Each structure stands twice: as C-alpha cells, then as structure tokens.
mmCIF file of C-alpha atoms in Angstrom:
data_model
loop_
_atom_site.group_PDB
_atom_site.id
_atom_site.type_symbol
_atom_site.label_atom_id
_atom_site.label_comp_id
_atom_site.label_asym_id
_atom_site.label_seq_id
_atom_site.Cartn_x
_atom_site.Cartn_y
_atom_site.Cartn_z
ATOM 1 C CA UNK M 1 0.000 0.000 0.000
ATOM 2 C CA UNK M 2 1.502 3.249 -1.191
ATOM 3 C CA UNK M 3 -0.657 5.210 1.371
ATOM 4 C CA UNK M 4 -0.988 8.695 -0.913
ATOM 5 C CA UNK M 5 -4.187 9.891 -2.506
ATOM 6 C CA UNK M 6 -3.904 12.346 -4.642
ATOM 7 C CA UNK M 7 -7.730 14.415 -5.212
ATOM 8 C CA UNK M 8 -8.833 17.302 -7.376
ATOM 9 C CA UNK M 9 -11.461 20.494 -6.568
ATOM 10 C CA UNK M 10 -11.303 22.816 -9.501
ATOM 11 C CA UNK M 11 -8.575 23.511 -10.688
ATOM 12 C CA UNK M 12 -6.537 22.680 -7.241
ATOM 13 C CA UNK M 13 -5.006 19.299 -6.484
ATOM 14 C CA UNK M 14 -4.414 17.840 -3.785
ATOM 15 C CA UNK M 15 -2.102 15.117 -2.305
ATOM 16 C CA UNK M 16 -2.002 13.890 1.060
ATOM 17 C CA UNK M 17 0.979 12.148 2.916
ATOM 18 C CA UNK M 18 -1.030 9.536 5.059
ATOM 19 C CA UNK M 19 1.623 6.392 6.229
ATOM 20 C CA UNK M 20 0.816 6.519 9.877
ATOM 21 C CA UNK M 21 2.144 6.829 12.425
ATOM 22 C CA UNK M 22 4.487 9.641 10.966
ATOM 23 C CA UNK M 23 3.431 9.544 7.205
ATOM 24 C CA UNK M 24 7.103 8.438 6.380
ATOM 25 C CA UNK M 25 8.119 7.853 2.819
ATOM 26 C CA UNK M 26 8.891 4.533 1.552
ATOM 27 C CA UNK M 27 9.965 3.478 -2.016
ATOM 28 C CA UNK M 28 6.748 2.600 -2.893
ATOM 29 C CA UNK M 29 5.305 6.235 -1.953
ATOM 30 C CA UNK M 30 7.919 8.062 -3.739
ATOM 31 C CA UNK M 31 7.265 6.215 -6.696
ATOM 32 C CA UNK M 32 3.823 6.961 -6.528
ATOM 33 C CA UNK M 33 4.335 10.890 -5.879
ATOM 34 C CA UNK M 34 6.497 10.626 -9.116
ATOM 35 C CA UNK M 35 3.388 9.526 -10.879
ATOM 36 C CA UNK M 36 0.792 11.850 -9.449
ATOM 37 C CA UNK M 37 3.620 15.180 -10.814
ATOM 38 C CA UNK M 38 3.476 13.066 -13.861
ATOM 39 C CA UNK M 39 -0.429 13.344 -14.015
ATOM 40 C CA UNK M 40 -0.088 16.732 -13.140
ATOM 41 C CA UNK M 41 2.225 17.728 -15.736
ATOM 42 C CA UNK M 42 -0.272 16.898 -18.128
ATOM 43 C CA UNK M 43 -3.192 18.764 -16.642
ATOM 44 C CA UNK M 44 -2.839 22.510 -17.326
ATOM 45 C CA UNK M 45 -5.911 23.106 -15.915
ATOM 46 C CA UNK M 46 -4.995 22.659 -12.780
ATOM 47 C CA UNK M 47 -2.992 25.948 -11.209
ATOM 48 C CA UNK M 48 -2.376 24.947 -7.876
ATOM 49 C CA UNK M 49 -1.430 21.605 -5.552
ATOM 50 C CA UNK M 50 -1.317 21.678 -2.088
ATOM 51 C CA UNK M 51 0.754 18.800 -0.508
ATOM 52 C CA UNK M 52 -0.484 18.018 3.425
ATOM 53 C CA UNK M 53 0.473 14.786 6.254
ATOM 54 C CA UNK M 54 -3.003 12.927 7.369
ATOM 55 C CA UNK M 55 -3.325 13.292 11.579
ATOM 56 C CA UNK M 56 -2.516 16.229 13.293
ATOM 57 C CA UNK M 57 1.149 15.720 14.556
ATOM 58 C CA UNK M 58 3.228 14.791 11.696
ATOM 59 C CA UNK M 59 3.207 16.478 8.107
ATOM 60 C CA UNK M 60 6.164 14.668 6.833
ATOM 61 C CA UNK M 61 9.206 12.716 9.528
ATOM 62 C CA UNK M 62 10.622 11.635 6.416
ATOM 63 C CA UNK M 63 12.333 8.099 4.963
ATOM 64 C CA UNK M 64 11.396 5.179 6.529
ATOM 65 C CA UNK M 65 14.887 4.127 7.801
ATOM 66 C CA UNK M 66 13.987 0.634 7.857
ATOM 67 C CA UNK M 67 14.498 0.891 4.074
ATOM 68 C CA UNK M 68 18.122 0.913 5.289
ATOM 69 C CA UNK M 69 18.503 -1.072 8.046
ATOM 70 C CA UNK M 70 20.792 -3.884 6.053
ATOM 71 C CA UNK M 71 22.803 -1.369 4.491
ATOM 72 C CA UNK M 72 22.077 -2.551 1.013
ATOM 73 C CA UNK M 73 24.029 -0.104 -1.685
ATOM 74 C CA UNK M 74 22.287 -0.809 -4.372
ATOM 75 C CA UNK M 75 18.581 -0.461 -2.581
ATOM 76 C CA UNK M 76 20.363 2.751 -1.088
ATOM 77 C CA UNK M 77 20.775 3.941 -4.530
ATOM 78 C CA UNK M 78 17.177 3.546 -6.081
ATOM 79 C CA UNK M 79 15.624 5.762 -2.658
ATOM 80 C CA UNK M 80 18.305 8.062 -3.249
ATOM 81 C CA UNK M 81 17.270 7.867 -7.307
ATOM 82 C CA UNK M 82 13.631 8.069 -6.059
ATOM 83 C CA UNK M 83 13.749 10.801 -4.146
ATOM 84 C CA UNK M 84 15.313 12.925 -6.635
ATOM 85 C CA UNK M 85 12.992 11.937 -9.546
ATOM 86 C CA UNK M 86 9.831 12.748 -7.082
ATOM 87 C CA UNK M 87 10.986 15.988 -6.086
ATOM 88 C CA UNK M 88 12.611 17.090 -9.151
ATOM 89 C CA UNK M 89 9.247 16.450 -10.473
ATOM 90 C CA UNK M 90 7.357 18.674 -7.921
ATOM 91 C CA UNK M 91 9.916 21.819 -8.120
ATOM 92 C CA UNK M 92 9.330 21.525 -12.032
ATOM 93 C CA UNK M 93 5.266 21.807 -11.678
ATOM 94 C CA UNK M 94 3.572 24.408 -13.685
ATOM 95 C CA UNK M 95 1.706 25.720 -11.395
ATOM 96 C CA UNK M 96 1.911 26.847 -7.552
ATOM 97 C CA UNK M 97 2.373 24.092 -5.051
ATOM 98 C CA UNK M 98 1.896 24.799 -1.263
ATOM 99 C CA UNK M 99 3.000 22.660 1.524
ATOM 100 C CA UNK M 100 0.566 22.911 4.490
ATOM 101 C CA UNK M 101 2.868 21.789 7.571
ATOM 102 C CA UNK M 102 0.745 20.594 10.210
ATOM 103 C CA UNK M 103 2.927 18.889 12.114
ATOM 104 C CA UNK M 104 7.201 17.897 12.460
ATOM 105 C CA UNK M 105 8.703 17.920 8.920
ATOM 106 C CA UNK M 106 11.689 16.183 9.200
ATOM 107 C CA UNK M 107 14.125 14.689 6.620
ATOM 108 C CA UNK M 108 12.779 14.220 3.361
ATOM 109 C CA UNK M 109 9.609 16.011 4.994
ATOM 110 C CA UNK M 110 10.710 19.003 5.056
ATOM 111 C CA UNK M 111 12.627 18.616 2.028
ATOM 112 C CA UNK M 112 9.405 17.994 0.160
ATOM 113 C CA UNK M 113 8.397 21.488 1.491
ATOM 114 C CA UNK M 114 11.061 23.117 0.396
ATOM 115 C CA UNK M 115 10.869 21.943 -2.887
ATOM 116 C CA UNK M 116 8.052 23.843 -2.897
ATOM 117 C CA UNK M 117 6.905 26.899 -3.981
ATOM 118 C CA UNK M 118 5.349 28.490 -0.764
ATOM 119 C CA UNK M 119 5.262 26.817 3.103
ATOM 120 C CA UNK M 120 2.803 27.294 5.679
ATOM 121 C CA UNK M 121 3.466 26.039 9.010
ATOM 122 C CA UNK M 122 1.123 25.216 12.255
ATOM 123 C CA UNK M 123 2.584 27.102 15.480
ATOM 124 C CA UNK M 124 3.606 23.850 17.039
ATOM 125 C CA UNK M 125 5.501 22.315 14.205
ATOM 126 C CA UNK M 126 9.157 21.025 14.309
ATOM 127 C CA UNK M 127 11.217 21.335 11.136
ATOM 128 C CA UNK M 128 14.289 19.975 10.678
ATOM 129 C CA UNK M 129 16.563 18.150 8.729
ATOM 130 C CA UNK M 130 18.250 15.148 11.235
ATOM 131 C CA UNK M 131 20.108 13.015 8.538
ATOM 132 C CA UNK M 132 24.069 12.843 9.963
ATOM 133 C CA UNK M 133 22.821 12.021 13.398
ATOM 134 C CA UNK M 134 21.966 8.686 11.950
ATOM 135 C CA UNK M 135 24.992 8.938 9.225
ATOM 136 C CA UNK M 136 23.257 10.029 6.395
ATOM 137 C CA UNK M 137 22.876 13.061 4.443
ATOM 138 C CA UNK M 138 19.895 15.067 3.079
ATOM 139 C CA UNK M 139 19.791 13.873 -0.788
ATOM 140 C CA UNK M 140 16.573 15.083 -2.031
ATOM 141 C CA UNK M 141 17.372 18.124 -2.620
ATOM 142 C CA UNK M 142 17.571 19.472 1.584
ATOM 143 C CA UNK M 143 21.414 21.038 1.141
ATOM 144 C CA UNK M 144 20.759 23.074 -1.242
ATOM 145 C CA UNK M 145 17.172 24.254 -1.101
ATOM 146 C CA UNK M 146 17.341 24.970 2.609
ATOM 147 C CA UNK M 147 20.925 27.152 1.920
ATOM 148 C CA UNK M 148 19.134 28.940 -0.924
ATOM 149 C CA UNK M 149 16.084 30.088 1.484
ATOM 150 C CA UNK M 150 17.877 30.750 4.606
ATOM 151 C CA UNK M 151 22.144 31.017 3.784
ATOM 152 C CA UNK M 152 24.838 28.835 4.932
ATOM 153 C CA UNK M 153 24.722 30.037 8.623
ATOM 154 C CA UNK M 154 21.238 28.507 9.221
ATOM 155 C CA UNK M 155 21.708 25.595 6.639
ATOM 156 C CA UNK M 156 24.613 24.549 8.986
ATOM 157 C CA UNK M 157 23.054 24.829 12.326
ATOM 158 C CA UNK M 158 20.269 22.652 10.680
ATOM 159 C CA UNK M 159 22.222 20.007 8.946
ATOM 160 C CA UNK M 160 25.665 19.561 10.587
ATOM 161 C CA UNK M 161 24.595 20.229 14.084
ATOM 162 C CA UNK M 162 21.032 18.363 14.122
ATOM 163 C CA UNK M 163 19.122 21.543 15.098
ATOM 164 C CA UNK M 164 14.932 21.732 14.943
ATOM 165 C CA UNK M 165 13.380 24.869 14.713
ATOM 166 C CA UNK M 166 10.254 25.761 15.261
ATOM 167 C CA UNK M 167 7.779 27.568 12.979
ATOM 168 C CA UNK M 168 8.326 30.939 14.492
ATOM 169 C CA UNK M 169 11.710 30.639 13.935
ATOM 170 C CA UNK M 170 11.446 29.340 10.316
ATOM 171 C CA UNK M 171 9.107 32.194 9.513
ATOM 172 C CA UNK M 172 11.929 34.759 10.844
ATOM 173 C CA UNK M 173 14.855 32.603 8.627
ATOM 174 C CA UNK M 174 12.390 32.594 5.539
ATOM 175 C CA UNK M 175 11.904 28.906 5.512
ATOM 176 C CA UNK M 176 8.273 29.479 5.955
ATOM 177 C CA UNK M 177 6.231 32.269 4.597
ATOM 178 C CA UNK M 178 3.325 31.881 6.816
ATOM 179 C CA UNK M 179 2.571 30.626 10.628
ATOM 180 C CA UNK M 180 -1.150 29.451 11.647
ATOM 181 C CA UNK M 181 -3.176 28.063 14.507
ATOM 182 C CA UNK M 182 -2.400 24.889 15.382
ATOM 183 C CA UNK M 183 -5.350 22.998 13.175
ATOM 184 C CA UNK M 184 -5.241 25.558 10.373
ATOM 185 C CA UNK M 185 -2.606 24.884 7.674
ATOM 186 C CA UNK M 186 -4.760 23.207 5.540
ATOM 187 C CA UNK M 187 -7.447 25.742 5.537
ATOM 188 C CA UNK M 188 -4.418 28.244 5.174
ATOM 189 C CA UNK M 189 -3.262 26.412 2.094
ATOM 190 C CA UNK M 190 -6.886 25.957 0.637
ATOM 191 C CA UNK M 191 -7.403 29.670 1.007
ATOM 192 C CA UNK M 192 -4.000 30.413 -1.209
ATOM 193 C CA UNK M 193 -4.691 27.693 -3.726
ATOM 194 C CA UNK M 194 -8.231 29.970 -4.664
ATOM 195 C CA UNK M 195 -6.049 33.153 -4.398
ATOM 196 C CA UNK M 196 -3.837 31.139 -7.002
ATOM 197 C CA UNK M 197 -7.168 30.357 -9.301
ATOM 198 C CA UNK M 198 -8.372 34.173 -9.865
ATOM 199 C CA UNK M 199 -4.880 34.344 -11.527
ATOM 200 C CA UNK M 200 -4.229 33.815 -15.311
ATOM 201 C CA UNK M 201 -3.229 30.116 -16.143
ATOM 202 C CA UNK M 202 -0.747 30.983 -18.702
ATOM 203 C CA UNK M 203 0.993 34.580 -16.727
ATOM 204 C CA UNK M 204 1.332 31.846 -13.378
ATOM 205 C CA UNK M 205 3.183 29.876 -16.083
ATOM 206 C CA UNK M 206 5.360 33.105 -17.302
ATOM 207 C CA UNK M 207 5.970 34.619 -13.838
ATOM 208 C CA UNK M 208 7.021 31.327 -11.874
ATOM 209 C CA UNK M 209 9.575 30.359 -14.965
ATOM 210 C CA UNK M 210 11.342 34.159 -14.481
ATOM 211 C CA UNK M 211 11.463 33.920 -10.425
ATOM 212 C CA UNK M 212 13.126 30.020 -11.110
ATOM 213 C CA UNK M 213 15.281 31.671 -14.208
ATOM 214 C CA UNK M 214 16.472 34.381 -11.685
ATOM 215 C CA UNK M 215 17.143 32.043 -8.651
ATOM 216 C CA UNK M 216 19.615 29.654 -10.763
ATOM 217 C CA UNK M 217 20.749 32.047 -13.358
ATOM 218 C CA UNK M 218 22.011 35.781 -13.723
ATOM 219 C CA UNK M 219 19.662 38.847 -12.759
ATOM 220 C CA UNK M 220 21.236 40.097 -16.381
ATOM 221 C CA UNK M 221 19.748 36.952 -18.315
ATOM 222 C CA UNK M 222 16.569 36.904 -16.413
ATOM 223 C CA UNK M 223 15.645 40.671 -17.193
ATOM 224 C CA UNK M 224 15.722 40.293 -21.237
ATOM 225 C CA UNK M 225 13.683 37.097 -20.893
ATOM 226 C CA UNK M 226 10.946 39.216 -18.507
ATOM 227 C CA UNK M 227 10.016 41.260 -21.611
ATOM 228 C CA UNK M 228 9.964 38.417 -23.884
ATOM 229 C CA UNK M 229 8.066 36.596 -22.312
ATOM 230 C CA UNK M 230 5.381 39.803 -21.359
ATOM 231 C CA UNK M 231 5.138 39.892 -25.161
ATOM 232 C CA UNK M 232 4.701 36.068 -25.813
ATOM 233 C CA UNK M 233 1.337 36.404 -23.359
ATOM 234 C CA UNK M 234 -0.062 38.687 -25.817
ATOM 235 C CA UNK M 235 -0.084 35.659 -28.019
ATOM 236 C CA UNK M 236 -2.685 33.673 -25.387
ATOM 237 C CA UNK M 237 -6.418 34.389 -25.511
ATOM 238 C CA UNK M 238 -6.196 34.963 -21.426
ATOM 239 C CA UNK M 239 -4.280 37.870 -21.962
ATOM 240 C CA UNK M 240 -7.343 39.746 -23.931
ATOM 241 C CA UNK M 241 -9.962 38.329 -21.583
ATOM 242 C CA UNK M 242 -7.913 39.195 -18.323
ATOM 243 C CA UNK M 243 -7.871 43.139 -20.145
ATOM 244 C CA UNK M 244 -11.429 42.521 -20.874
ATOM 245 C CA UNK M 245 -12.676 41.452 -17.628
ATOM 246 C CA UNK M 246 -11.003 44.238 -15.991
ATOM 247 C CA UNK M 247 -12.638 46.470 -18.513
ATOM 248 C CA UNK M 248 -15.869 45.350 -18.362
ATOM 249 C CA UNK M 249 -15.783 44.555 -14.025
ATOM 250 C CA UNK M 250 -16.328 41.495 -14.308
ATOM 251 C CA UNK M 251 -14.696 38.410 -13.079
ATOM 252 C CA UNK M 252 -12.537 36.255 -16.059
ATOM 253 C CA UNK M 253 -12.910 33.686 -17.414
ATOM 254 C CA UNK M 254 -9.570 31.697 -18.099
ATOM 255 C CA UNK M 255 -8.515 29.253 -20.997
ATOM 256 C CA UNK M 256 -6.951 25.786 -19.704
ATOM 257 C CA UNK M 257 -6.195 24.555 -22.549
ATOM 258 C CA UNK M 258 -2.261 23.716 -23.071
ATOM 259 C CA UNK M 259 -0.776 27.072 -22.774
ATOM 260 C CA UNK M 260 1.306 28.804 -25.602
ATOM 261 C CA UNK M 261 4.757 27.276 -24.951
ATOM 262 C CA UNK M 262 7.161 29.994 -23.615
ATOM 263 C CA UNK M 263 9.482 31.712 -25.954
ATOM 264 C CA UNK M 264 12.866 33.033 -25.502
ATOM 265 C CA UNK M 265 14.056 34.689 -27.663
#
C-alpha cells in the first residue's frame, strides 16, 4: 500500500501524505508521488497543488529508515534515485504548489516542502533536517534548497549540528512564509490555492519560470527574458480576456487549454 491519494477540486489538487504513524516515505510512496507530478504535468488546468500529512502531529518525519537497516548499496541507490525523480518532479510543476505543515517535517519532509513553492506552518511544528545524526545526508534536494532560502549560517546549524526549529523561527529565517493556529494549515493552504485560481493560467506559467530563471541564473539573463516573455502572453487568448474582464468589471474567465509554450528569444 503506497498510502498517498492524490484528489482534485477545480482547478486545485491535492495530495495527502497519510503512512501513519508519521506519514514516512517509503519506495513505494515516492514512486507513486512521481506519478501523481506526472499526471499533473499533463493537466494545465490545474494551477495549484497543495501537498499536506493525514493526523494532526506529523506532516512529513521523512524516509522510513527501515528501508536501510541492512545497508544494502544498491537499494540505497534507487531511494536516493527516487527521491530525486519525485521531487525534481514537484519543483518543475507548472503551477503553484503549497505545503501545508501541520505537524514535524523532518528529513525528506521538510525537504518535500522546500521543494516547494510556498510553506505554511502550524505554530507547534518542528522542522528539521536530522540526517548525519543517523549517518546520512539530506539527498533530495535538503542542502541546497534549505541554503538557498535561509544562507549557509542557518543551513549549517540545521544540517551539521542536528538543530529543529520551530515555525516561528522558520518564519523569521524565511523557511516558511506563513505561521497558523495549530489545526489551520490546511485551511491556510486551501485559502492560497483559490487566491492562485483568480490568476491567469498561462501569466502563473510566465511569472514562476522568471522567479526560477532568476534564482539559478544571472539577474542580467533573467531581465531580457521578462520582456519576452510579457510579449509572448499577448499571443494567449487569457491575456485579452484578463484586459477585458477588468474592462468590463467582471470576473474572467480563463482558458486551460495547453498554454502557448514559452518563448525566448
């Protein structure tokens, strides 16, 4: 049993972690996550995914370390492979995906977070990334995802000395962008994901590709490629109804059809 579901409202989707009692990841669920982006990736009607644990004290505490209790290298090196695939996946989805933290996010937990567009955390979670205290490293992604949100100073208190923070803390290091009641990160989330649905399909599509072009690349590149890509929307039909529904007060009415690929010249 893969325990993952992955559901659909509009034009949100939604996958929940549920592997009780700490929603843990197993090769099996990665594999499956890797599936659901694939499904994803061909749906560009939906705009939004919000990723949540099942139960109310763990979002995500990671791999399921029995997976390495014999110390098999080869078995080591299709989770590793797995994780990297799933996650990879996720940080490539068109749209906006939200991690509702309800709970300790630990290992690859929080490393599915931070792969990630946007985090929201419950007041009493724990977030962390534990991996050398049991003589492993974080290899989905965690070294260099958490360094790129909060800088090396943080990244090391969190990695080489085995430090949990809470989500007050994470907000003020810009791990998480948003703290709520204990019991309120999926509402949180749910609330976003409609923000994220009043928006044009296709400029979601424009505007996250720039903010990824200008986190891995050159300010200098990223800046010609904003203006191309302004004038490539005038090629989609939701840039004349978003105009037109402004115009004419009322609310749009988007096209989710497979967007108009993205030029750059």
């Amino acid at each position: 049993m893969t325990r993952i579901r992955l559901e659909y409202h509009g034009h949100v989707a939604y996958i929940t972690l549920d592997h009780p009692p700490a929603n843990t990841w197993t090769l099996a669920s990665l594999q499956a996550f890797l599936q659901m982006m694939v499904e994803l990736d061909g749906r560009p009607d939906v705009v939004a995914l919000v990723i949540r644990g099942a139960g109310d004290k763990f979002f995500c505490a990671g791999a399921d370390l029995n997976m390495f209790a014999d110390g098999n290298l080869e078995h080591a090196r299709e989770v590793a492979e797995a994780f990297g695939r799933a996650f990879e996946a996720l940080a490539r989805f068109h749209g906006v995906s939200i991690a509702a933290i309800n709970g300790y996010a630990m290992g690859g937990g929080l490393e599915v977070a931070l792969a990630c567009d946007i985090r929201i955390a419950e007041q009493q979670a724990k977030l962390g990334l534990p991996e050398a205290s049991v003589g492993l490293l974080p290899c989905a992604g965690g070294t260099q995802r958490l360094t790129e949100l909060v800088g090396p100073g943080w990244a090391k208190r969190m990695i080489l000395c085995g430090e949990k923070v809470s989500a007050t803390l994470a907000y003020e290091m810009g791990l998480v962008e948003e703290v709520v009641k204990e019991g309120h990160a999926w509402e949180a989330a749910h609330q976003m994901a409609q923000l994220v649905e009043r928006q044009s399909p296709s400029a979601l599509r424009a505007c996250k590709t720039l903010i990824n072009q200008g986190r891995s690349g050159h300010r200098d590149a990223a800046l010609p490629l904003e203006r191309s890509l302004f004038l490539t929307l005038f090629d989609d039909a939701n840039q004349r109804e978003g105009v037109a529904a402004f115009l004419e007060k009322r609310a749009p009415r988007w096209h989710y059809d497979q967007p108009t690929p993205l030029k750059r010249e």
